[in-house]
Short mmCIF file of C-alpha atoms and ligand atoms in Angstrom, two decimals:
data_model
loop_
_atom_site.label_atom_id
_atom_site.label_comp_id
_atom_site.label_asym_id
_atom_site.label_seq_id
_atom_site.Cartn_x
_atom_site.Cartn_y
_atom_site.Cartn_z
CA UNK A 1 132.16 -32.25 168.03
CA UNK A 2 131.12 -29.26 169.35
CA UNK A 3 127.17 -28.74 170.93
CA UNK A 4 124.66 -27.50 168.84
CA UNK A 5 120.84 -26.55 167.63
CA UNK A 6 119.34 -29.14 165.44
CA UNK A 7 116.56 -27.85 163.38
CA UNK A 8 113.80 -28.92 161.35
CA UNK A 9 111.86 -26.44 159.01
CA UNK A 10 108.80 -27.72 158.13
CA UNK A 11 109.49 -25.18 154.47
CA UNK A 12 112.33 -22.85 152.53
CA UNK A 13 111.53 -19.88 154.05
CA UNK A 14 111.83 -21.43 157.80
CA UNK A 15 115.26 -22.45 156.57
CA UNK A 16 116.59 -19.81 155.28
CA UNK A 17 115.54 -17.92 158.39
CA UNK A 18 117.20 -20.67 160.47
CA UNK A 19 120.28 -20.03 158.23
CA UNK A 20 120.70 -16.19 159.14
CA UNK A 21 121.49 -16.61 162.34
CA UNK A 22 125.40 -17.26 163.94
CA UNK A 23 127.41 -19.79 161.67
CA UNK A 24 124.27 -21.75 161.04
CA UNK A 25 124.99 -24.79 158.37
CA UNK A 26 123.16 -26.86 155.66
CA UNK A 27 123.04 -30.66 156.32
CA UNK A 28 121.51 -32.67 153.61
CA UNK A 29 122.94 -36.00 153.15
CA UNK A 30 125.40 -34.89 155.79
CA UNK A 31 128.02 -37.10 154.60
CA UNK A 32 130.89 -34.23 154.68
CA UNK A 33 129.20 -31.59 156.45
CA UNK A 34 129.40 -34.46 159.37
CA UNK A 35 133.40 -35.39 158.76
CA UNK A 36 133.61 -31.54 159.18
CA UNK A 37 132.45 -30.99 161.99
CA UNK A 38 133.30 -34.35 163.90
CA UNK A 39 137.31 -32.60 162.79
CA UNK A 40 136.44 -29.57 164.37
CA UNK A 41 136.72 -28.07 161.20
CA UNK A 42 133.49 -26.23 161.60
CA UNK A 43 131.62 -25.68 164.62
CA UNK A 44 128.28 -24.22 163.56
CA UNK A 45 125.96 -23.34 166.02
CA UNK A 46 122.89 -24.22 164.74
CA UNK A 47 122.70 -27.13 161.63
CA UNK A 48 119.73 -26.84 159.21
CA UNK A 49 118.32 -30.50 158.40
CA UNK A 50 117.14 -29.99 154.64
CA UNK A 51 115.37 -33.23 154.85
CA UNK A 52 112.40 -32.33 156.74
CA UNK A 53 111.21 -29.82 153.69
CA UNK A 54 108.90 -31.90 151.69
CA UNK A 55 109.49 -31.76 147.75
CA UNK A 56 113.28 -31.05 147.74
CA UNK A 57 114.07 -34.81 147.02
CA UNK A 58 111.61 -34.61 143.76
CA UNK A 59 112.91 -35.71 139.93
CA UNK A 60 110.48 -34.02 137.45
CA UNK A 61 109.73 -32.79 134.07
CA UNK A 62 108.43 -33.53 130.91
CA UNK A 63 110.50 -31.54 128.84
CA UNK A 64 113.53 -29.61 131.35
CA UNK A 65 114.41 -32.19 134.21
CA UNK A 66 114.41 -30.73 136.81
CA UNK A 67 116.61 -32.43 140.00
CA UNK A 68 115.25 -31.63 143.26
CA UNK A 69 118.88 -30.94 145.62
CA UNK A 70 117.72 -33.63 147.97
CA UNK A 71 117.69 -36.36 145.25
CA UNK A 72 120.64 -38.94 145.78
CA UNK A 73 123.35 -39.65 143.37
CA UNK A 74 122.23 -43.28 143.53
CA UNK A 75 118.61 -41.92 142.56
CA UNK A 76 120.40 -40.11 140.03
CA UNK A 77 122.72 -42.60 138.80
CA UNK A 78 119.60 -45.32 138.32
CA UNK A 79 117.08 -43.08 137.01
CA UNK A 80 115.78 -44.24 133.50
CA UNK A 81 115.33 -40.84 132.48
CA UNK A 82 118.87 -39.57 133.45
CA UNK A 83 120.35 -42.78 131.91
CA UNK A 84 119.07 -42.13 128.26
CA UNK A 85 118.96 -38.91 127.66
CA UNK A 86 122.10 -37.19 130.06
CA UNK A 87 124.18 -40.32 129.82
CA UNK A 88 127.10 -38.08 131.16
CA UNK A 89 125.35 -37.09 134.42
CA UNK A 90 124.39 -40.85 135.29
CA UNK A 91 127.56 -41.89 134.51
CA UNK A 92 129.42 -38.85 137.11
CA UNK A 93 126.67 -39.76 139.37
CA UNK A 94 127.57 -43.42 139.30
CA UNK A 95 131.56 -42.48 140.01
CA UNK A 96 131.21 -41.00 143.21
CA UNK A 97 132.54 -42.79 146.35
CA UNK A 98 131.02 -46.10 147.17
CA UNK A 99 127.40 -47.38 147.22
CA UNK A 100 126.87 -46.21 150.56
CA UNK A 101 127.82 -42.50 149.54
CA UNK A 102 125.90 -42.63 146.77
CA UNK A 103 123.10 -44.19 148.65
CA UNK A 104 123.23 -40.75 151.33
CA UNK A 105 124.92 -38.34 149.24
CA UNK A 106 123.04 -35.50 147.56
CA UNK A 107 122.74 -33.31 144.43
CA UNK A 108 123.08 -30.26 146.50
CA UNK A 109 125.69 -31.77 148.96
CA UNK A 110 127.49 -32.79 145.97
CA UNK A 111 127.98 -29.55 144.44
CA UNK A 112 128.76 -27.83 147.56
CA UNK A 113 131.05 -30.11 149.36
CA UNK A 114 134.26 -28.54 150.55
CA UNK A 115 137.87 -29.22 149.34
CA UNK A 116 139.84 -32.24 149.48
CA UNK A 117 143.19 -29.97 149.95
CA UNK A 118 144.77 -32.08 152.96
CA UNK A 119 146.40 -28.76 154.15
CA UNK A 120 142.81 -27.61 154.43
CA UNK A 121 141.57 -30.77 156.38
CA UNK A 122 143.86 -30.91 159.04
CA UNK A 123 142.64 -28.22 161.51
CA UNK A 124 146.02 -27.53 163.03
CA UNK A 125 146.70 -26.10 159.53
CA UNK A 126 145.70 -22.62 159.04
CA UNK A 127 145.93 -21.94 155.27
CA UNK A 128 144.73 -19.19 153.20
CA UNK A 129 141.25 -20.78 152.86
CA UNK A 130 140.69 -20.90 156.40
CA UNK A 131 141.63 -17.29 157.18
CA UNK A 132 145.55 -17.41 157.11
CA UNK A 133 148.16 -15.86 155.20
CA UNK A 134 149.56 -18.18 153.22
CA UNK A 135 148.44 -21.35 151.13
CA UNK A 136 150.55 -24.64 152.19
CA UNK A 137 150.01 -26.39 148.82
CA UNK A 138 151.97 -23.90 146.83
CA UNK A 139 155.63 -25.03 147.67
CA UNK A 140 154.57 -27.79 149.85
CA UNK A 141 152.64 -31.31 148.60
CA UNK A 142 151.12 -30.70 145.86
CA UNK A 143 150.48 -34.06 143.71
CA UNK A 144 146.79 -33.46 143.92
CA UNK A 145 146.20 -29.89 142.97
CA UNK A 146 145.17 -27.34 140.19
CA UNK A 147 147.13 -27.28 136.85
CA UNK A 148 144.29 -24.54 135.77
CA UNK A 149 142.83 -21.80 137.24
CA UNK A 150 144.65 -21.91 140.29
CA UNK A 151 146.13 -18.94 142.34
CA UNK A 152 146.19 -17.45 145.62
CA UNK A 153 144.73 -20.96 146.61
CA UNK A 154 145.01 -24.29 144.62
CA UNK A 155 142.21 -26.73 145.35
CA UNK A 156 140.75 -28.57 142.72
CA UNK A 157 136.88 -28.59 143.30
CA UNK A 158 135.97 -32.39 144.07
CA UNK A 159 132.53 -32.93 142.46
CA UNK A 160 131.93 -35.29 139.43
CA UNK A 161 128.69 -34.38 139.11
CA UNK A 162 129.12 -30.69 138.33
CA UNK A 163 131.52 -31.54 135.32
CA UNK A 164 128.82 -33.65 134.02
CA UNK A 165 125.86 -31.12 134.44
CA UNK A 166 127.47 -28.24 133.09
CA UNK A 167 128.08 -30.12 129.64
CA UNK A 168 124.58 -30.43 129.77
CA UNK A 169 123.69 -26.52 130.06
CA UNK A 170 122.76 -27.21 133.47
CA UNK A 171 121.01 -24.33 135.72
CA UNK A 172 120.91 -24.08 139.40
CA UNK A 173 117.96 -22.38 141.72
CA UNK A 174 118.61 -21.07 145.05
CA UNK A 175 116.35 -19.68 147.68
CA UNK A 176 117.56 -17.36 150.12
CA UNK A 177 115.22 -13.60 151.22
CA UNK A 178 114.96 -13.83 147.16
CA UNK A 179 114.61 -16.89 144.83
CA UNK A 180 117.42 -17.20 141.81
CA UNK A 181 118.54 -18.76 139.48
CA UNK A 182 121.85 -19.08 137.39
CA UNK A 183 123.83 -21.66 135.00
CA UNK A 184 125.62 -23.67 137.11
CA UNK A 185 129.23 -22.98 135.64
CA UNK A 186 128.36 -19.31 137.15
CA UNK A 187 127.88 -20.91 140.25
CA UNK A 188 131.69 -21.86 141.27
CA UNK A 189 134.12 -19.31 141.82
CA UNK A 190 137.65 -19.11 141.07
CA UNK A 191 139.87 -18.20 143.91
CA UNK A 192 141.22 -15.24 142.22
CA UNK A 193 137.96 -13.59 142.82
CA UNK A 194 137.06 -15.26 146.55
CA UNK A 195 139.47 -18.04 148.12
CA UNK A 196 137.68 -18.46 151.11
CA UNK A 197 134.64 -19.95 149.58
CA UNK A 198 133.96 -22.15 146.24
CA UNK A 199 130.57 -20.87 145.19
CA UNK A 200 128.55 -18.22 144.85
CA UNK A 201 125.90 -19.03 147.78
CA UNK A 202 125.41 -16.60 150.70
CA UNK A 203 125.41 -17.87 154.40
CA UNK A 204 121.63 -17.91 154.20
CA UNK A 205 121.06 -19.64 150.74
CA UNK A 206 120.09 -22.81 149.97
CA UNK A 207 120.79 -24.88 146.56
CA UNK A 208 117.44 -26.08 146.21
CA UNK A 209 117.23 -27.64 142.34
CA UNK A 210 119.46 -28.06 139.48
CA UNK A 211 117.36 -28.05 136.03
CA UNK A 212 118.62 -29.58 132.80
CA UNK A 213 117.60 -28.24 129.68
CA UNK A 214 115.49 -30.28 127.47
CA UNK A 215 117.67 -33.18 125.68
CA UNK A 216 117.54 -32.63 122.08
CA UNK A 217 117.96 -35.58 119.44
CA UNK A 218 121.45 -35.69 118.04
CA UNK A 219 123.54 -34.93 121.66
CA UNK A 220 125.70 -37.80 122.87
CA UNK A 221 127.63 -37.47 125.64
CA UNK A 222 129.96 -39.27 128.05
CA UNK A 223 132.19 -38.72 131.47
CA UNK A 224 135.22 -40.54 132.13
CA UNK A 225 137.38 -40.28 135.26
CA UNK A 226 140.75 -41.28 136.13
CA UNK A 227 141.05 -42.09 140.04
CA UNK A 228 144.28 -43.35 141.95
CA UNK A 229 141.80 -45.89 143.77
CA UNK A 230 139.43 -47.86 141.36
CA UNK A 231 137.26 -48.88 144.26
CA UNK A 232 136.36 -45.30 145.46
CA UNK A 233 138.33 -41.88 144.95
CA UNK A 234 137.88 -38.37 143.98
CA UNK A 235 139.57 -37.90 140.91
CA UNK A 236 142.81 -37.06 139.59
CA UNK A 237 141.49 -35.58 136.42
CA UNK A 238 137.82 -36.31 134.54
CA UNK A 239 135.87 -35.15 131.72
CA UNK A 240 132.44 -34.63 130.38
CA UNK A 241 132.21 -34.05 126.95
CA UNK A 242 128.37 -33.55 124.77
CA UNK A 243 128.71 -33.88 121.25
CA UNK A 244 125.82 -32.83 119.09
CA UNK A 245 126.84 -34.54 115.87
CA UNK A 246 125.63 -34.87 111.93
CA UNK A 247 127.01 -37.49 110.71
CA UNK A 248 130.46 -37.97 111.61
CA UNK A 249 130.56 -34.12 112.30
CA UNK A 250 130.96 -32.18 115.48
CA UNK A 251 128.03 -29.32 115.13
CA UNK A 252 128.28 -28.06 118.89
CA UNK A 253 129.94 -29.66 121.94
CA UNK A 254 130.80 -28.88 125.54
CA UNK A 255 133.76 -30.02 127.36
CA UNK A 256 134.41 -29.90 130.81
CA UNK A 257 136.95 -31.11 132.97
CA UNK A 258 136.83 -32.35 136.81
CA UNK A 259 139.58 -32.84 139.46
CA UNK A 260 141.90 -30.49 137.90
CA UNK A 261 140.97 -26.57 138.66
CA UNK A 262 139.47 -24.80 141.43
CA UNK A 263 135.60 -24.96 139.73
CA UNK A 264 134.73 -27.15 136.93
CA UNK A 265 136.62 -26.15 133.76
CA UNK A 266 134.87 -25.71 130.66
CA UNK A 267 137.35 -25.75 127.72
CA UNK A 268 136.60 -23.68 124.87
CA UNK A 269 140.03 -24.32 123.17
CA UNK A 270 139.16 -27.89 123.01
CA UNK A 271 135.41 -26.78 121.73
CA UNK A 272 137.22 -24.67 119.35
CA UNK A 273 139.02 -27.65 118.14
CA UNK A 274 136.15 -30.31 117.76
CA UNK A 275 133.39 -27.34 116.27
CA UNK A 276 132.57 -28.26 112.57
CA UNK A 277 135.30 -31.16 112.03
CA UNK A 278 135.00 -34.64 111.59
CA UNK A 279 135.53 -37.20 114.86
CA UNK A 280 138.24 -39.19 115.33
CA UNK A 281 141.00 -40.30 116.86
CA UNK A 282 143.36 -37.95 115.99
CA UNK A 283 141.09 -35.22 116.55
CA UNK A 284 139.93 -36.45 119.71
CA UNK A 285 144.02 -36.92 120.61
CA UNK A 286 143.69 -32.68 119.41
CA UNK A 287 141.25 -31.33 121.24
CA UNK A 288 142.58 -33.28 124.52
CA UNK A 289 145.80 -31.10 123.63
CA UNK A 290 143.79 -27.98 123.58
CA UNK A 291 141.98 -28.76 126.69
CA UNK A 292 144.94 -27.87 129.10
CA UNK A 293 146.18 -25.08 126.60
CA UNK A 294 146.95 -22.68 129.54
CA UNK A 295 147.95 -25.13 132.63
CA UNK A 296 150.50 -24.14 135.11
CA UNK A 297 151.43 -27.19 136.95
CA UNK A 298 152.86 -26.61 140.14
CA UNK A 299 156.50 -28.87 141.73
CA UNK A 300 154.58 -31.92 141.75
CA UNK A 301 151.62 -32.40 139.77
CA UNK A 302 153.23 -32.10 136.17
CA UNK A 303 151.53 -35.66 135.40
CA UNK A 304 148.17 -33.66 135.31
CA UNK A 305 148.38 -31.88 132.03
CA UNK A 306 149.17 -35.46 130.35
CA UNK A 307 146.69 -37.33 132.22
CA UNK A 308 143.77 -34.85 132.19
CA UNK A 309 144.60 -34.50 127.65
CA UNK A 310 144.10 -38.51 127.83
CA UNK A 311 141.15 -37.77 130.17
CA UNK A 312 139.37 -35.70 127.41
CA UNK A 313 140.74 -37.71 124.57
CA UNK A 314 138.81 -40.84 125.94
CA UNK A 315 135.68 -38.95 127.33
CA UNK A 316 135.42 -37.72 123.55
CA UNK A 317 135.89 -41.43 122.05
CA UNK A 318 133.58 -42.85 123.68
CA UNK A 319 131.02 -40.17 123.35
CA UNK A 320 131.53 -40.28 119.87
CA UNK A 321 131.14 -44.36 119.69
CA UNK A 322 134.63 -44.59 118.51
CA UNK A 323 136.54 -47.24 120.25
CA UNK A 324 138.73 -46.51 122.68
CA UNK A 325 142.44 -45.63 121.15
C1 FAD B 1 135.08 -41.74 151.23
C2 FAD B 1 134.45 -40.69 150.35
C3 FAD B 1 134.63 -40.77 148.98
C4 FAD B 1 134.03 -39.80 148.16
N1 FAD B 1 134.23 -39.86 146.80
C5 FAD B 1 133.70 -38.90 146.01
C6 FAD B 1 133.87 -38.95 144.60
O1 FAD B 1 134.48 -39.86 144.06
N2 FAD B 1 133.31 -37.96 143.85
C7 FAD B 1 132.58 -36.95 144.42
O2 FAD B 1 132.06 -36.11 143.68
N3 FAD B 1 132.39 -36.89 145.75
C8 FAD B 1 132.94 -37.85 146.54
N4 FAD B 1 132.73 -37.79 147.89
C9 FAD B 1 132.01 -36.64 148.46
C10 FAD B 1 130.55 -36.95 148.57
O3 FAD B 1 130.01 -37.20 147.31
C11 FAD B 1 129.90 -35.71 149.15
O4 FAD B 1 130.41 -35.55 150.44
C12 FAD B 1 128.41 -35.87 149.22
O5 FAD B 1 127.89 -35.89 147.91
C13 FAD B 1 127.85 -34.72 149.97
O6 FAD B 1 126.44 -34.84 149.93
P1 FAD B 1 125.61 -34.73 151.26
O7 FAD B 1 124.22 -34.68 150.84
O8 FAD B 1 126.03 -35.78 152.22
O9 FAD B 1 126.10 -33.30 151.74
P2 FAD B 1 126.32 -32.72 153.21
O10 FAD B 1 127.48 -33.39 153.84
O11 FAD B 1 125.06 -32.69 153.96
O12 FAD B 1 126.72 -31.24 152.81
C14 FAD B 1 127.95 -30.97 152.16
C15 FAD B 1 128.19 -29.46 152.18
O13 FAD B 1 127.26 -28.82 151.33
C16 FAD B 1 126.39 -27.97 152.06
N5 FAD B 1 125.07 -28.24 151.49
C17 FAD B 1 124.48 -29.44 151.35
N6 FAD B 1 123.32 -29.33 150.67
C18 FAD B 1 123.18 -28.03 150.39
C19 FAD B 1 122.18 -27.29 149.71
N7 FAD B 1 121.11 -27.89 149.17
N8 FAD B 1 122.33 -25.95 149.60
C20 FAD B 1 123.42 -25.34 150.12
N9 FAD B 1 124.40 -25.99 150.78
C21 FAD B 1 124.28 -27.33 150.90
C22 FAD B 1 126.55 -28.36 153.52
O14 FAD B 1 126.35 -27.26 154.38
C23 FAD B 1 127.99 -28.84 153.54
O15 FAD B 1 128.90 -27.76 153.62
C24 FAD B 1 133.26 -38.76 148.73
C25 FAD B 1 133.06 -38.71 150.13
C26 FAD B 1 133.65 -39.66 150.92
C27 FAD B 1 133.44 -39.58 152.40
S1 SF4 B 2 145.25 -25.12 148.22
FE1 SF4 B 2 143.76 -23.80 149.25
S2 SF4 B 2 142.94 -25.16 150.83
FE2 SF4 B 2 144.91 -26.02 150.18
S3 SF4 B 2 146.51 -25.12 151.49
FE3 SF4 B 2 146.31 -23.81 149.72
S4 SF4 B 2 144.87 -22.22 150.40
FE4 SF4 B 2 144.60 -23.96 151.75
#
C-alpha cells in the first residue's frame, strides 16, 4: 500500500475541502476502498475518514426516512422502521456479504463501491475503465457481466441495496462547494455516457444521505437475489419489486433489477406489464419476460436473461403474498 495523509474533518465542509486536493479518497466503512488500495489499485494521496463527522451515521424521520450514509447495512437491515414499512430495503440490506460486512459496511460505501469486473481488479490489467483502450470482458470471460445496458464497458454495478431503494423512490443528497440532491436512479451512470466512473459524484463530493419517501398504506414490496455462493456473494441477478395493490390489482409498481447492468435497472416493460392487471402467477411469469425485453447477452452469460426473468418472477410472488411457483 502506498503512503499516505489520513484525515479527520471535524464537519462536511472540512471534507470536501480535504477532497479537492490530489487523488484524495472517501473511506467510510472502508471495507473496499481498503482491498483497493492494499491491490494497488488506487493510490490516493490523502484518504478522507467520513467517520469523524458527527450526524452522518443518523436514521431519522417521522414521515420521509431519511438514512444518514454512515448508517450500516446491519443498522439498516435490523431497523424496526426499515423492516415494516421498506421491507425490500431490509431485505437487500440483509443480503450483502457476511455479518462482518454488514456489521462495517455503509449506505454510502454501498452505493459507491467499485466493480466486481475481475479484468478490472487485477492491476496488471489495464482495461477501458482504468484508462486503456480496450475492455477485456467483451470477447474474453464474461459469465458475470451485463445482459442490459452494457457497452463500451460491461460491469454490472454490485450493490443490492440500490435495487432495493430505487423501488422505493429513493433520493440521494450530496455535499460538495454546493449541496444537492437527486433520485437515486439519476445517480448511476451508464457507460455509454462515462465508463470510467459509475456515478454521478465529482472528486470532491460526498454521498451524505439517502431519503425515502414517506411509505404509503397499500405498497408491498420484496427483493430476491440469486447468488452462486449462498453463504456470501454478489449476485448473479436480483430484483426489487413495490407493488401498490387494490385488491388483487396492480395500481402502480416499480421493478428493478440488480447484478445484471452497469447501474440498477428499472424495468418499465415489466411495469407496463403488471400496471392495472390482476397478480398472479402467470402474470408474474409475464412481466419477468418483459423485464429483460432488450438484453444482449454477451459469449458466456446467456443464462442471465433466464435467470434474472425467474429473478423478477419470484421477487413479484412473494411481494404479492402469492406462493412461490
Ligand atoms: C467478501 C465480500 C462480499 C461482499 N458481498 C456483497 C454483496 O453481496 N452485496 C453488496 O451489495 N456488496 C457486497 N460487498 C461489498 C460491500 O458491501 C461494500 O464494499 C461495502 O458496503 C462498502 O461500504 P464501506 O462503508 O466499507 O465503503 P468504503 O470501502 O469505505 O468505500 C467504498 C467506496 O465508496 C466511496 N465512498 C464511501 N462512502 C462514500 C460517501 N459517503 N460518499 C462518496 N463516496 C463514498 C469510497 O471512496 C470507496 O471508493 C462485499 C464485499 C466483500 C469484501
Ligand atoms: S467490463 Fe469494464 S471493468 Fe471489466 S474489463 Fe471491460 S472495461 Fe474493464
Amino acid at each position: 500500500m502506498n503512503a499516505f495523509e489520513w484525515v479527520t474533518p471535524k464537519d462536511l465542509k472540512g471534507a470536501v475541502s480535504a477532497l479537492s486536493g490530489d487523488s484524495a479518497k472517501v473511506l467510510a466503512g472502508g471495507i473496499d476502498l481498503l482491498c483497493e488500495m492494499k491491490e494497488g489499485l488506487v493510490t490516493p494521496s490523502h484518504v478522507v475518514n467520513l467517520k469523524s463527522i458527527a450526524g452522518l451515521n443518523q436514521m431519522v424521520g417521522r414521515d420521509d426516512l431519511r438514512i444518514g450514509a454512515l448508517v450500516t447495512l446491519t443498522e439498516l437491515a435490523e431497523s424496526e422502521s426499515v423492516r415494516s414499512q421498506y421491507k425490500a430495503v431490509a431485505e437487500a440490506a440483509l443480503s450483502v456479504g457476511s455479518p462482518q460486512i454488514r456489521n462495517v459496511g455503509t449506505v454510502g460505501g454501498n452505493l459507491c463501491q467499485r466493480p466486481r469486473c475481475w479484468y478490472y481488479r487485477d492491476v496488471a490489467i489495464e482495461c477501458l475503465k482504468k484508462g486503456g483502450d480496450r475492455c477485456f470482458a467483451e470477447d474474453g470471460e464474461n459469465e458475470y457481466h451485463a445482459i442490459l445496458g452494457g457497452g463500451p464497458c460491461h460491469i454490472v454495478h454490485p450493490s443490492d441495496l440500490a435495487p432495493a431503494l430505487i423501488a422505493f423512490d429513493a433520493k440521494v443528497e450530496i455535499q460538495g462547494t454546493s449541496a444537492r440532491s437527486l433520485p437515486l436512479l439519476d445517480f448511476f451512470v451508464l457507460p455509454a455516457v462515462n465508463w470510467g466512473q459509475e456515478n454521478v459524484l465529482a472528486p470532491n463530493e460526498i454521498v451524505t444521505a439517502v431519503t425515502l419517501p414517506k411509505a404509503t398504506a397499500g405498497w408491498k414490496s420484496a427483493y430476491y437475489k440469486f447468488r452462486e455462493r449462498e453463504s456470501f456473494d454478489w449476485a448473479l441477478a436480483s430484483a426489487a419489486v413495490t407493488l401498490r395493490m387494490s385488491g388483487n390489482t396492480v395500481q402502480d409498481c416499480r421493478v428493478v433489477l440488480g447484478g445484471v447492468a452497469p447501474i440498477p435497472w428499472r424495468s418499465k416493460e415489466a411495469e407496463s406489464a403488471l400496471k392495472g392487471k390482476t397478480i398472479s402467477p402467470a402474470l408474474a411469469e409475464a412481466a419477468g419476460k418483459a423485464a429483460v425485453t432488450g438484453a444482449k447477452p454477451l459469449k458466456h452469460n446467456g443464462y442471465k436473461v433466464r435467470l434474472a426473468a425467474n429473478v423478477v418472477r419470484i421477487a413479484l410472488l412473494r411481494a404479492a403474498g402469492l406462493e412461490e411457483a
